[in-house]
Short mmCIF file of C-alpha atoms in Angstrom, two decimals:
data_model
loop_
_atom_site.label_atom_id
_atom_site.label_comp_id
_atom_site.label_asym_id
_atom_site.label_seq_id
_atom_site.Cartn_x
_atom_site.Cartn_y
_atom_site.Cartn_z
CA UNK A 176 47.45 70.02 129.91
CA UNK A 177 50.62 68.41 131.27
CA UNK A 178 51.14 64.89 129.95
CA UNK A 179 53.99 62.40 129.97
CA UNK A 180 55.47 60.94 126.80
CA UNK A 181 57.67 57.96 126.10
CA UNK A 182 61.28 58.99 125.54
CA UNK A 183 63.61 57.51 122.94
CA UNK A 184 67.08 58.93 122.36
CA UNK A 185 66.44 59.36 118.64
CA UNK A 186 63.55 61.71 119.47
CA UNK A 187 65.69 64.21 121.41
CA UNK A 188 66.41 66.45 118.41
CA UNK A 189 62.71 66.74 117.55
CA UNK A 190 61.83 67.35 121.21
CA UNK A 191 64.39 70.16 121.44
CA UNK A 192 63.29 71.57 118.06
CA UNK A 193 59.72 71.93 119.30
CA UNK A 194 60.76 73.24 122.74
CA UNK A 195 63.02 75.83 121.06
CA UNK A 196 59.95 77.11 119.19
CA UNK A 197 61.62 76.05 115.92
CA UNK A 198 64.13 78.91 116.18
CA UNK A 199 66.94 76.50 115.29
CA UNK A 200 66.79 74.33 112.14
CA UNK A 201 66.27 70.64 112.92
CA UNK A 202 69.25 69.56 110.82
CA UNK A 203 71.49 71.98 112.73
CA UNK A 204 70.32 70.53 116.06
CA UNK A 205 70.99 67.02 114.80
CA UNK A 206 74.36 67.61 113.18
CA UNK A 207 76.04 70.67 114.63
CA UNK A 208 75.18 71.06 118.32
CA UNK A 209 77.64 69.05 120.39
CA UNK A 210 75.54 69.19 123.55
CA UNK A 211 72.71 67.34 121.82
CA UNK A 212 75.02 64.48 120.82
CA UNK A 213 76.32 64.29 124.35
CA UNK A 214 72.90 64.41 126.01
CA UNK A 215 71.63 61.64 123.74
CA UNK A 216 74.20 59.30 125.24
CA UNK A 217 73.95 60.71 128.77
CA UNK A 218 70.20 60.11 128.87
CA UNK A 219 70.41 56.91 126.83
CA UNK A 220 70.64 53.21 127.81
CA UNK A 221 74.37 53.48 128.56
CA UNK A 222 73.73 56.45 130.87
CA UNK A 223 70.74 57.48 132.98
CA UNK A 224 68.44 55.37 130.79
CA UNK A 225 65.53 57.83 130.62
CA UNK A 226 62.33 56.35 129.19
CA UNK A 227 59.71 59.04 129.94
CA UNK A 228 59.65 62.82 129.81
CA UNK A 229 57.23 65.61 130.70
CA UNK A 230 57.18 69.02 129.00
CA UNK A 231 56.61 72.14 131.13
CA UNK A 232 55.87 75.23 129.02
CA UNK A 233 56.14 78.92 129.94
CA UNK A 234 58.91 78.24 132.43
CA UNK A 235 60.72 81.26 133.92
CA UNK A 236 64.47 80.66 134.19
CA UNK A 237 66.15 83.34 136.30
CA UNK A 238 69.50 82.97 134.48
CA UNK A 239 67.93 83.37 131.05
CA UNK A 240 65.63 86.14 132.27
CA UNK A 241 68.61 88.15 133.56
CA UNK A 242 70.49 87.75 130.28
CA UNK A 243 67.29 88.48 128.37
CA UNK A 244 66.64 91.74 130.21
CA UNK A 245 70.19 92.98 129.65
CA UNK A 246 70.81 91.74 126.14
CA UNK A 247 68.23 89.69 124.20
CA UNK A 248 65.32 92.05 124.88
CA UNK A 249 67.12 94.71 122.82
CA UNK A 250 67.02 92.56 119.66
CA UNK A 251 64.67 93.52 116.85
CA UNK A 252 63.53 89.88 116.69
CA UNK A 253 61.50 89.01 119.77
CA UNK A 254 62.72 85.64 121.03
CA UNK A 255 60.59 85.80 124.15
CA UNK A 256 61.47 85.64 127.84
CA UNK A 257 59.93 82.26 128.67
CA UNK A 258 61.57 78.84 128.34
CA UNK A 259 60.47 75.22 128.20
CA UNK A 260 61.56 72.77 130.90
CA UNK A 261 61.83 69.06 130.06
CA UNK A 262 61.67 66.62 132.99
CA UNK A 263 63.14 63.12 132.52
CA UNK A 264 62.29 59.91 134.33
CA UNK A 265 63.49 56.33 134.52
CA UNK A 266 60.73 53.88 135.41
CA UNK A 267 60.41 50.13 135.03
CA UNK A 268 56.64 50.41 134.65
CA UNK A 269 54.53 50.67 131.51
CA UNK A 270 53.11 53.99 130.34
CA UNK A 271 49.74 53.61 132.07
CA UNK A 272 51.26 52.68 135.44
CA UNK A 273 53.89 55.40 135.13
CA UNK A 274 51.20 58.03 134.51
CA UNK A 275 49.37 56.89 137.63
CA UNK A 276 52.56 57.06 139.71
CA UNK A 277 53.43 60.46 138.27
CA UNK A 278 50.11 62.09 139.06
CA UNK A 279 49.94 60.45 142.48
CA UNK A 280 53.39 61.85 143.23
CA UNK A 281 52.47 65.33 141.95
CA UNK A 282 49.22 65.48 143.88
CA UNK A 283 50.48 63.89 147.10
CA UNK A 284 53.86 65.66 147.09
CA UNK A 285 57.25 64.47 148.26
CA UNK A 286 57.07 63.46 151.89
CA UNK A 287 58.75 60.63 153.74
CA UNK A 288 55.32 59.95 155.24
CA UNK A 289 54.08 58.92 151.80
CA UNK A 290 56.58 56.22 150.91
CA UNK A 291 55.42 55.53 147.35
CA UNK A 292 55.50 59.20 146.33
CA UNK A 293 58.84 59.81 148.04
CA UNK A 294 60.32 56.74 146.32
CA UNK A 295 59.07 57.99 142.93
CA UNK A 296 60.84 61.33 143.23
CA UNK A 297 63.99 59.89 144.79
CA UNK A 298 64.44 56.97 142.38
CA UNK A 299 62.57 57.68 139.14
CA UNK A 300 63.12 61.41 138.65
CA UNK A 301 66.39 62.12 136.76
CA UNK A 302 66.31 65.89 136.50
CA UNK A 303 65.51 68.49 133.85
CA UNK A 304 66.79 70.44 130.85
CA UNK A 305 65.71 74.04 130.28
CA UNK A 306 65.40 74.90 126.60
CA UNK A 307 65.90 78.59 125.79
CA UNK A 308 64.04 80.17 122.87
CA UNK A 309 67.21 81.54 121.22
CA UNK A 310 68.82 80.10 118.07
CA UNK A 311 71.50 77.39 118.41
CA UNK A 312 72.45 78.08 122.05
CA UNK A 313 69.25 76.50 123.28
CA UNK A 314 70.46 74.32 126.19
CA UNK A 315 69.89 76.44 129.27
CA UNK A 316 69.93 75.82 133.02
CA UNK A 317 70.09 72.05 133.36
CA UNK A 318 70.23 69.74 136.38
CA UNK A 319 70.62 66.02 135.72
CA UNK A 320 71.67 63.32 138.15
CA UNK A 321 75.23 62.03 137.91
CA UNK A 322 76.08 58.40 137.13
CA UNK A 323 76.68 57.52 140.80
CA UNK A 324 73.31 58.74 142.05
CA UNK A 325 72.47 55.26 143.40
CA UNK A 326 74.67 52.28 144.20
CA UNK A 327 72.28 49.84 142.54
CA UNK A 328 72.37 51.46 139.07
CA UNK A 329 74.61 50.00 136.37
CA UNK A 330 76.51 53.26 135.90
CA UNK A 331 77.76 53.24 139.51
CA UNK A 332 81.55 53.17 139.87
CA UNK A 333 83.07 53.34 143.40
CA UNK A 334 86.30 54.78 142.01
CA UNK A 335 84.41 57.78 140.64
CA UNK A 336 84.19 60.82 142.93
CA UNK A 337 81.87 63.71 142.06
CA UNK A 338 83.13 66.13 144.68
CA UNK A 339 81.90 69.35 143.02
CA UNK A 340 78.19 68.66 143.48
CA UNK A 341 75.62 69.94 145.95
CA UNK A 342 71.96 69.27 146.87
CA UNK A 343 69.40 71.18 144.82
CA UNK A 344 65.77 71.50 145.80
CA UNK A 345 63.86 71.49 142.54
CA UNK A 346 60.19 72.47 142.41
CA UNK A 347 58.34 70.21 139.98
CA UNK A 348 54.71 71.29 139.61
CA UNK A 349 54.63 72.44 143.21
CA UNK A 350 56.52 69.43 144.60
CA UNK A 351 59.90 69.97 146.26
CA UNK A 352 62.42 67.37 145.02
CA UNK A 353 66.01 66.96 146.19
CA UNK A 354 68.73 66.20 143.60
CA UNK A 355 72.47 65.97 144.21
CA UNK A 356 74.21 67.31 141.12
CA UNK A 357 75.67 70.51 139.71
CA UNK A 358 73.82 72.82 137.35
CA UNK A 359 74.99 72.97 133.73
CA UNK A 360 74.68 75.73 131.15
CA UNK A 361 75.76 75.59 127.52
CA UNK A 362 77.92 78.29 125.99
CA UNK A 363 76.28 81.37 124.56
CA UNK A 364 78.88 83.44 122.72
CA UNK A 365 76.60 86.50 122.80
CA UNK A 366 76.80 87.17 126.54
CA UNK A 367 79.20 84.47 127.75
CA UNK A 368 81.95 82.33 126.27
CA UNK A 369 83.47 79.20 127.80
CA UNK A 370 85.48 80.90 130.58
CA UNK A 371 82.43 82.77 131.83
CA UNK A 372 80.39 79.56 131.95
CA UNK A 373 83.25 77.83 133.81
CA UNK A 374 83.14 80.60 136.44
CA UNK A 375 79.33 80.35 136.59
CA UNK A 376 79.64 76.58 137.15
CA UNK A 377 82.15 77.11 139.96
CA UNK A 378 79.90 79.68 141.64
CA UNK A 379 77.01 77.21 141.58
CA UNK A 380 78.93 75.20 144.20
CA UNK A 381 80.68 78.10 145.95
CA UNK A 382 77.39 79.86 146.67
CA UNK A 383 76.78 77.34 149.43
CA UNK A 384 78.96 79.64 151.55
CA UNK A 385 76.95 82.63 152.69
CA UNK A 386 79.36 85.34 151.49
CA UNK A 387 79.53 84.16 147.86
CA UNK A 388 77.13 85.76 145.38
CA UNK A 389 75.60 83.81 142.50
CA UNK A 390 75.56 85.80 139.27
CA UNK A 391 74.21 85.29 135.77
CA UNK A 392 76.64 84.79 132.84
CA UNK A 393 76.00 88.37 131.69
CA UNK A 394 76.87 89.73 135.15
CA UNK A 395 80.04 87.59 135.37
CA UNK A 396 81.29 88.83 131.99
CA UNK A 397 80.44 92.44 132.85
CA UNK A 398 82.08 92.25 136.30
CA UNK A 399 85.30 90.65 135.07
CA UNK A 400 86.82 94.07 134.43
CA UNK A 401 87.22 93.43 130.72
CA UNK A 402 88.10 96.53 128.75
CA UNK A 403 88.30 97.12 125.03
CA UNK A 404 92.05 96.93 124.37
CA UNK A 405 92.29 95.17 121.02
CA UNK A 406 89.21 96.43 119.23
CA UNK A 407 86.97 93.53 120.31
CA UNK A 408 83.60 94.19 121.93
CA UNK A 409 82.68 92.98 125.41
CA UNK A 410 79.28 91.92 124.07
CA UNK A 411 79.03 89.76 122.00
CA UNK A 412 81.74 88.14 124.09
CA UNK A 413 84.70 86.25 122.64
CA UNK A 414 86.13 85.01 125.94
CA UNK A 415 88.08 85.94 129.06
CA UNK A 416 91.85 85.60 129.46
CA UNK A 417 93.39 84.12 132.67
CA UNK A 418 93.79 87.54 134.27
CA UNK A 419 90.13 88.38 133.75
CA UNK A 420 89.07 84.97 135.07
CA UNK A 421 91.10 85.58 138.23
CA UNK A 422 89.66 89.09 138.53
CA UNK A 423 86.14 87.73 138.30
CA UNK A 424 86.86 85.08 140.95
CA UNK A 425 88.29 87.75 143.27
CA UNK A 426 85.17 89.91 142.85
CA UNK A 427 83.14 86.96 144.12
CA UNK A 428 85.03 86.90 147.45
CA UNK A 429 87.27 83.97 146.56
CA UNK A 430 91.02 83.84 145.97
CA UNK A 431 92.34 82.41 142.66
CA UNK A 432 95.50 80.31 142.47
CA UNK A 433 96.79 80.34 138.89
CA UNK A 434 98.96 77.47 137.64
CA UNK A 435 100.17 78.13 134.08
CA UNK A 436 101.93 75.11 132.57
CA UNK A 437 105.01 75.45 130.39
CA UNK A 438 105.30 73.60 127.09
CA UNK A 439 107.57 70.60 127.49
CA UNK A 440 106.80 70.08 131.19
CA UNK A 441 107.25 66.30 131.49
CA UNK A 442 105.17 66.16 134.66
CA UNK A 443 102.26 68.28 133.40
CA UNK A 444 99.58 65.59 133.71
CA UNK A 445 101.04 64.35 137.00
CA UNK A 446 100.90 67.82 138.53
CA UNK A 447 97.33 68.25 137.28
CA UNK A 448 96.35 65.03 139.05
CA UNK A 449 98.01 66.15 142.29
CA UNK A 450 96.27 69.53 142.24
CA UNK A 451 92.81 68.23 141.28
CA UNK A 452 92.90 65.53 143.94
CA UNK A 453 94.58 67.77 146.53
CA UNK A 454 91.97 70.55 146.40
CA UNK A 455 88.93 68.32 145.83
CA UNK A 456 87.85 68.17 149.49
CA UNK A 457 86.93 71.85 149.63
CA UNK A 458 84.50 70.98 146.82
CA UNK A 459 85.01 74.06 144.62
CA UNK A 460 85.15 73.23 140.88
CA UNK A 461 88.58 73.94 139.39
CA UNK A 462 88.81 75.92 136.15
CA UNK A 463 91.00 74.25 133.55
CA UNK A 464 92.34 75.83 130.37
CA UNK A 465 93.01 73.38 127.54
CA UNK A 466 94.22 73.41 123.98
CA UNK A 467 91.71 71.18 122.20
CA UNK A 468 90.69 70.55 118.62
CA UNK A 469 88.78 73.85 118.30
CA UNK A 470 91.51 75.91 119.99
CA UNK A 471 91.78 77.28 123.53
CA UNK A 472 88.94 76.20 125.77
CA UNK A 473 88.03 76.53 129.47
CA UNK A 474 85.82 74.23 131.55
CA UNK A 475 85.16 73.48 135.23
CA UNK A 476 86.39 70.22 136.80
CA UNK A 477 83.73 68.70 139.06
CA UNK A 478 85.08 65.23 139.87
CA UNK A 479 87.66 62.58 139.10
CA UNK A 480 88.23 58.85 138.99
CA UNK A 481 90.94 57.47 141.26
CA UNK A 482 91.56 53.82 141.98
CA UNK A 483 93.60 52.45 144.84
CA UNK A 484 97.07 51.49 143.61
CA UNK A 485 97.77 47.80 143.18
CA UNK A 486 100.91 46.36 144.75
CA UNK A 487 102.40 43.06 143.60
CA UNK A 488 103.01 41.74 147.09
CA UNK A 489 100.49 43.27 149.54
CA UNK A 490 101.73 43.29 153.10
CA UNK A 491 100.13 40.97 155.66
CA UNK A 492 101.86 42.51 158.64
CA UNK A 493 102.72 46.14 159.10
CA UNK A 494 105.95 45.82 161.01
CA UNK A 495 108.42 43.50 159.35
CA UNK A 496 111.78 43.93 157.68
CA UNK A 497 111.23 45.45 154.27
CA UNK A 498 113.74 46.25 151.57
CA UNK A 499 112.41 48.72 149.00
CA UNK A 500 112.76 47.41 145.45
CA UNK A 501 110.93 50.15 143.59
CA UNK A 502 113.17 52.28 141.41
CA UNK A 503 113.67 55.79 142.73
CA UNK A 504 112.18 58.24 140.21
CA UNK A 505 113.20 61.36 142.11
CA UNK A 506 109.52 62.20 142.58
CA UNK A 507 107.30 61.98 145.63
CA UNK A 508 105.14 58.83 145.20
CA UNK A 509 101.55 60.11 145.29
CA UNK A 510 98.27 58.23 145.31
CA UNK A 511 96.90 60.83 142.91
CA UNK A 512 99.19 59.30 140.26
CA UNK A 513 96.49 56.63 139.91
CA UNK A 514 93.92 59.12 138.61
CA UNK A 515 93.03 58.13 135.06
CA UNK A 516 90.33 60.68 134.24
CA UNK A 517 88.46 63.68 135.53
CA UNK A 518 84.93 64.94 134.95
CA UNK A 519 84.08 68.46 133.88
CA UNK A 520 81.11 70.62 133.02
CA UNK A 521 82.04 71.37 129.43
CA UNK A 522 79.77 74.10 128.09
CA UNK A 523 80.24 72.84 124.53
CA UNK A 524 79.24 69.27 125.39
CA UNK A 525 77.47 68.59 128.66
CA UNK A 526 77.59 67.88 132.40
CA UNK A 527 80.24 65.53 133.85
CA UNK A 528 81.98 65.16 130.49
CA UNK A 529 84.91 62.75 130.68
CA UNK A 530 88.53 63.75 130.09
CA UNK A 531 91.12 60.96 130.11
CA UNK A 532 94.85 61.27 130.72
CA UNK A 533 96.96 59.88 127.88
CA UNK A 534 100.64 59.19 127.27
CA UNK A 535 102.93 62.09 126.51
CA UNK A 536 101.02 64.56 128.68
CA UNK A 537 98.04 64.46 126.34
CA UNK A 538 94.33 64.32 127.17
CA UNK A 539 91.35 62.80 125.39
CA UNK A 540 88.16 64.88 125.52
CA UNK A 541 84.65 64.69 124.11
CA UNK A 542 85.97 65.90 120.77
CA UNK A 543 87.87 62.62 120.50
CA UNK A 544 84.94 60.57 121.78
CA UNK A 545 82.12 62.00 119.69
CA UNK A 546 83.89 63.14 116.52
CA UNK A 547 86.43 61.66 114.13
CA UNK A 548 89.13 63.91 115.56
CA UNK A 549 92.23 61.91 116.55
CA UNK A 550 94.49 64.77 117.66
CA UNK A 551 94.73 64.80 121.44
CA UNK A 552 94.40 67.87 123.61
CA UNK A 553 96.80 69.40 126.15
CA UNK A 554 96.34 71.11 129.50
CA UNK A 555 97.51 74.73 129.49
CA UNK A 556 96.60 76.00 132.95
CA UNK A 557 94.59 75.48 136.10
CA UNK A 558 92.87 78.18 138.15
CA UNK A 559 91.98 76.94 141.62
CA UNK A 560 89.40 79.04 143.48
CA UNK A 561 89.96 78.86 147.23
CA UNK A 562 88.51 80.56 150.28
CA UNK A 563 90.30 83.75 151.30
CA UNK A 564 91.77 82.30 154.50
CA UNK A 565 93.64 79.54 152.64
CA UNK A 566 97.16 80.85 152.07
CA UNK A 567 99.40 77.80 151.73
CA UNK A 568 99.46 76.19 148.26
CA UNK A 569 99.80 72.45 147.76
CA UNK A 570 103.31 72.82 146.33
CA UNK A 571 104.62 73.97 149.73
CA UNK A 572 103.19 70.87 151.41
CA UNK A 573 104.51 68.65 148.60
CA UNK A 574 108.01 70.00 149.10
CA UNK A 575 107.87 69.49 152.88
CA UNK A 576 106.41 66.01 152.45
CA UNK A 577 109.15 65.06 149.99
CA UNK A 578 111.70 65.81 152.71
CA UNK A 579 109.71 63.72 155.20
CA UNK A 580 109.48 60.91 152.67
CA UNK A 581 113.24 60.80 152.16
CA UNK A 582 113.82 60.96 155.91
CA UNK A 583 111.32 58.20 156.73
CA UNK A 584 112.51 56.00 153.87
CA UNK A 585 116.05 56.23 155.21
CA UNK A 586 115.27 56.00 158.91
CA UNK A 587 112.15 53.78 159.14
CA UNK A 588 112.05 51.61 156.02
CA UNK A 589 113.18 48.60 158.05
CA UNK A 590 110.30 49.11 160.48
CA UNK A 591 107.48 49.11 157.94
CA UNK A 592 106.57 46.49 155.39
CA UNK A 593 105.06 47.98 152.24
CA UNK A 594 105.67 50.57 149.56
CA UNK A 595 105.62 54.15 150.82
CA UNK A 596 103.12 56.43 149.05
CA UNK A 597 101.47 59.67 150.06
CA UNK A 598 98.10 61.39 149.88
CA UNK A 599 98.06 65.20 150.16
CA UNK A 600 94.67 66.87 150.53
CA UNK A 601 93.15 70.13 151.74
CA UNK A 602 90.48 69.57 154.40
CA UNK A 603 87.94 71.48 156.39
CA UNK A 604 89.16 70.68 159.91
CA UNK A 605 85.68 69.45 160.88
CA UNK A 606 85.73 66.99 157.95
CA UNK A 607 89.14 65.69 158.96
CA UNK A 608 88.07 65.11 162.56
CA UNK A 609 84.95 63.34 161.34
CA UNK A 610 87.02 61.10 159.05
CA UNK A 611 89.30 60.04 161.92
CA UNK A 612 86.36 59.61 164.29
CA UNK A 613 84.57 57.34 161.80
CA UNK A 614 87.67 55.40 160.75
CA UNK A 615 87.11 52.67 163.32
CA UNK A 616 90.81 52.73 164.17
CA UNK A 617 90.18 53.91 167.72
CA UNK A 618 88.10 51.79 170.07
CA UNK A 619 85.96 53.76 172.56
CA UNK A 620 86.10 50.83 175.00
CA UNK A 621 89.93 51.05 175.19
CA UNK A 622 90.68 53.83 177.70
CA UNK A 623 93.86 55.27 176.19
CA UNK A 624 92.41 55.19 172.67
CA UNK A 625 89.27 56.92 173.88
CA UNK A 626 91.42 59.59 175.53
CA UNK A 627 93.31 60.14 172.26
CA UNK A 628 90.09 60.49 170.28
CA UNK A 629 88.76 63.01 172.81
CA UNK A 630 91.98 64.97 172.54
CA UNK A 631 91.89 65.01 168.73
CA UNK A 632 88.26 66.05 168.25
CA UNK A 633 88.52 68.80 170.88
CA UNK A 634 91.91 70.10 169.73
CA UNK A 635 91.63 73.73 168.50
CA UNK A 636 92.57 73.67 164.83
CA UNK A 637 92.30 76.22 162.00
CA UNK A 638 89.28 75.93 159.71
CA UNK A 639 91.41 74.67 156.81
CA UNK A 640 94.09 71.99 157.05
CA UNK A 641 96.55 70.37 154.71
CA UNK A 642 96.93 66.70 155.60
CA UNK A 643 99.75 64.53 154.24
CA UNK A 644 98.96 60.88 154.89
CA UNK A 645 101.69 58.24 154.66
CA UNK A 646 100.56 54.88 153.32
CA UNK A 647 102.37 51.56 153.31
CA UNK A 648 100.78 49.93 150.28
CA UNK A 649 97.08 50.74 150.88
CA UNK A 650 97.32 51.00 154.68
CA UNK A 651 97.29 54.41 156.38
CA UNK A 652 100.32 54.69 158.63
CA UNK A 653 100.86 58.33 159.65
CA UNK A 654 99.07 61.67 159.46
CA UNK A 655 100.98 64.96 159.22
CA UNK A 656 98.60 67.89 159.78
CA UNK A 657 99.47 71.40 158.55
CA UNK A 658 97.91 74.83 159.00
CA UNK A 659 96.55 75.87 155.57
CA UNK A 660 95.91 79.41 156.84
CA UNK A 661 99.45 80.09 158.04
CA UNK A 662 102.36 82.07 156.61
CA UNK A 663 104.32 80.79 153.65
CA UNK A 664 107.97 79.78 154.02
CA UNK A 665 107.53 79.17 157.74
CA UNK A 666 106.73 76.01 159.65
CA UNK A 667 103.08 75.06 159.24
CA UNK A 668 103.16 71.56 160.77
CA UNK A 669 100.71 71.40 163.67
CA UNK A 670 100.85 67.77 164.77
CA UNK A 671 101.44 64.19 163.64
CA UNK A 672 99.95 60.90 164.78
CA UNK A 673 99.49 57.31 163.68
CA UNK A 674 97.00 54.47 164.07
CA UNK A 675 100.05 52.43 165.11
CA UNK A 676 101.59 53.86 168.34
CA UNK A 677 104.64 51.63 168.07
CA UNK A 678 105.48 53.25 164.74
CA UNK A 679 105.29 56.75 166.20
CA UNK A 680 107.47 55.59 169.08
CA UNK A 681 110.13 54.47 166.60
CA UNK A 682 109.82 57.79 164.73
CA UNK A 683 110.17 59.91 167.89
CA UNK A 684 113.02 57.77 169.23
CA UNK A 685 114.93 58.08 165.96
CA UNK A 686 114.57 61.89 165.88
CA UNK A 687 115.75 62.05 169.49
CA UNK A 688 118.79 59.95 168.56
CA UNK A 689 119.58 62.31 165.70
CA UNK A 690 119.14 65.28 168.01
CA UNK A 691 121.79 63.86 170.31
CA UNK A 692 124.12 63.03 167.44
CA UNK A 693 124.13 66.57 165.99
CA UNK A 694 124.60 68.44 169.30
CA UNK A 695 128.23 69.19 168.41
CA UNK A 696 127.82 69.34 164.64
CA UNK A 697 126.41 72.75 163.76
CA UNK A 698 126.07 72.08 160.02
CA UNK A 699 124.23 68.78 160.55
CA UNK A 700 121.92 70.43 163.08
CA UNK A 701 121.08 73.26 160.64
CA UNK A 702 120.38 70.74 157.85
CA UNK A 703 118.02 68.83 160.13
CA UNK A 704 116.16 72.00 161.11
CA UNK A 705 115.91 73.00 157.44
CA UNK A 706 114.33 69.61 156.76
CA UNK A 707 111.85 69.99 159.62
CA UNK A 708 111.38 73.76 158.98
CA UNK A 709 111.47 74.08 162.74
CA UNK A 710 113.76 73.63 165.70
CA UNK A 711 114.39 69.97 166.50
CA UNK A 712 112.78 70.32 169.94
CA UNK A 713 109.59 71.83 168.52
CA UNK A 714 109.40 69.16 165.83
CA UNK A 715 109.75 66.43 168.44
CA UNK A 716 106.99 68.10 170.46
CA UNK A 717 104.66 68.04 167.42
CA UNK A 718 105.29 64.41 166.52
CA UNK A 719 105.03 63.41 170.21
CA UNK A 720 101.60 65.01 170.47
CA UNK A 721 99.94 61.58 170.75
CA UNK A 722 102.30 60.14 173.37
CA UNK A 723 100.46 60.94 176.58
CA UNK A 724 97.30 59.29 175.27
CA UNK A 725 98.46 56.06 173.60
#
């Protein structure tokens, strides 16, 4: 008979010990399994604050069943093919009232027509942990809500962005429940090491696109193309190198972009921030290779924390004389520089595990947080999975934007009050149009603004766009929109516009003035066209795109 029990964090080890059919010693669960330490805190008062749980026995997990049929079923010891699923809840009610709500919700179902039942599943249900019957690597397919699942919970942080999540429809005793999260799976070094689990995590989100196939860890390891070159066996698996990770991503109809980092790169953490933030809007988890306390390790980045930069003297008016005082660092000022941490599904710890950026291009991971280890980790590489049509990497847009930044700083700094900084992100074109449409910057009751909005939302654009947004302090000033599906080393700028027409007028007028001034200076004209990566006339046409509407 299914029954609920009161949950206390100190009981988690015993709960897992029983659910694992006692295949793992209790002391080992308590002392040596990192994921248990992490989940204690994640489900504890400082996290999701679970206070009830329900045990579901004889649960069939498709991921474990696939691995079992290929690998574990061939063991002499019969570990079994069924799992235990533990459901967790957060309720303000006592045990008796909670039981009544639980059974009412199970029997009535989850329908908006039954407000009390719907509220129970939406607010009180936190998710589940599948416990596999194998020794040590017991934490199986797990879906738990993230810390920002509701704005009224104490863990909510508006600066935190979990972009790698998706809606799951979980069936709890016949009731369909919606949870926004990303599935987690702990490492199992028999059929899958950390890199395989990182790929599996990425595919959990990527499978939302119809041509991506979701595979089990065993299938990912097998399909990676790994061959026996150094005497090591494929199974049990000791890990995949970057080439095999990229090969596995390619076999799943995605394109990998590998970014190996060189020792001594002074901008290593800064470049990581730019890449993580830049690719976050396509919502595919990014695989990161790190050198941590236990050696080389791979995880999947699923979110980050980014605060708006703080300026000492925020501008009150956009168009006043301004003299830049900030020291020139020789780097493009990016809003992603304000990222202080990212969140990753770390198969050795748990879902949405924090990783903080530290001085000297170091990072602090869960090994620093939950153990006595003081040595910081380092980022070794990033592998960004992208859709096949995306051909232009962020570095190309960064380089082009750096030229624009220098040009605008020189030519328009007296027209704009505020510190120039940039945001470079990869968009679905439909998402970008929706963002502009919902910005509130264009008033439908103002005829020329309505005409501009109509023009923008109906403009034929490629499916994927790079957008470089110029800010003055925290105010959006200009958009430069690029074709992310175009050819490298050619012009990819499609159009530019601003919420401030007078600013675009100044920009266009200044480029026209320069055009006139270089008519008889061939070298100056070539330099200007190199900067714009286009003829001057075509560039003017692109930045004048807005003119007939505003």
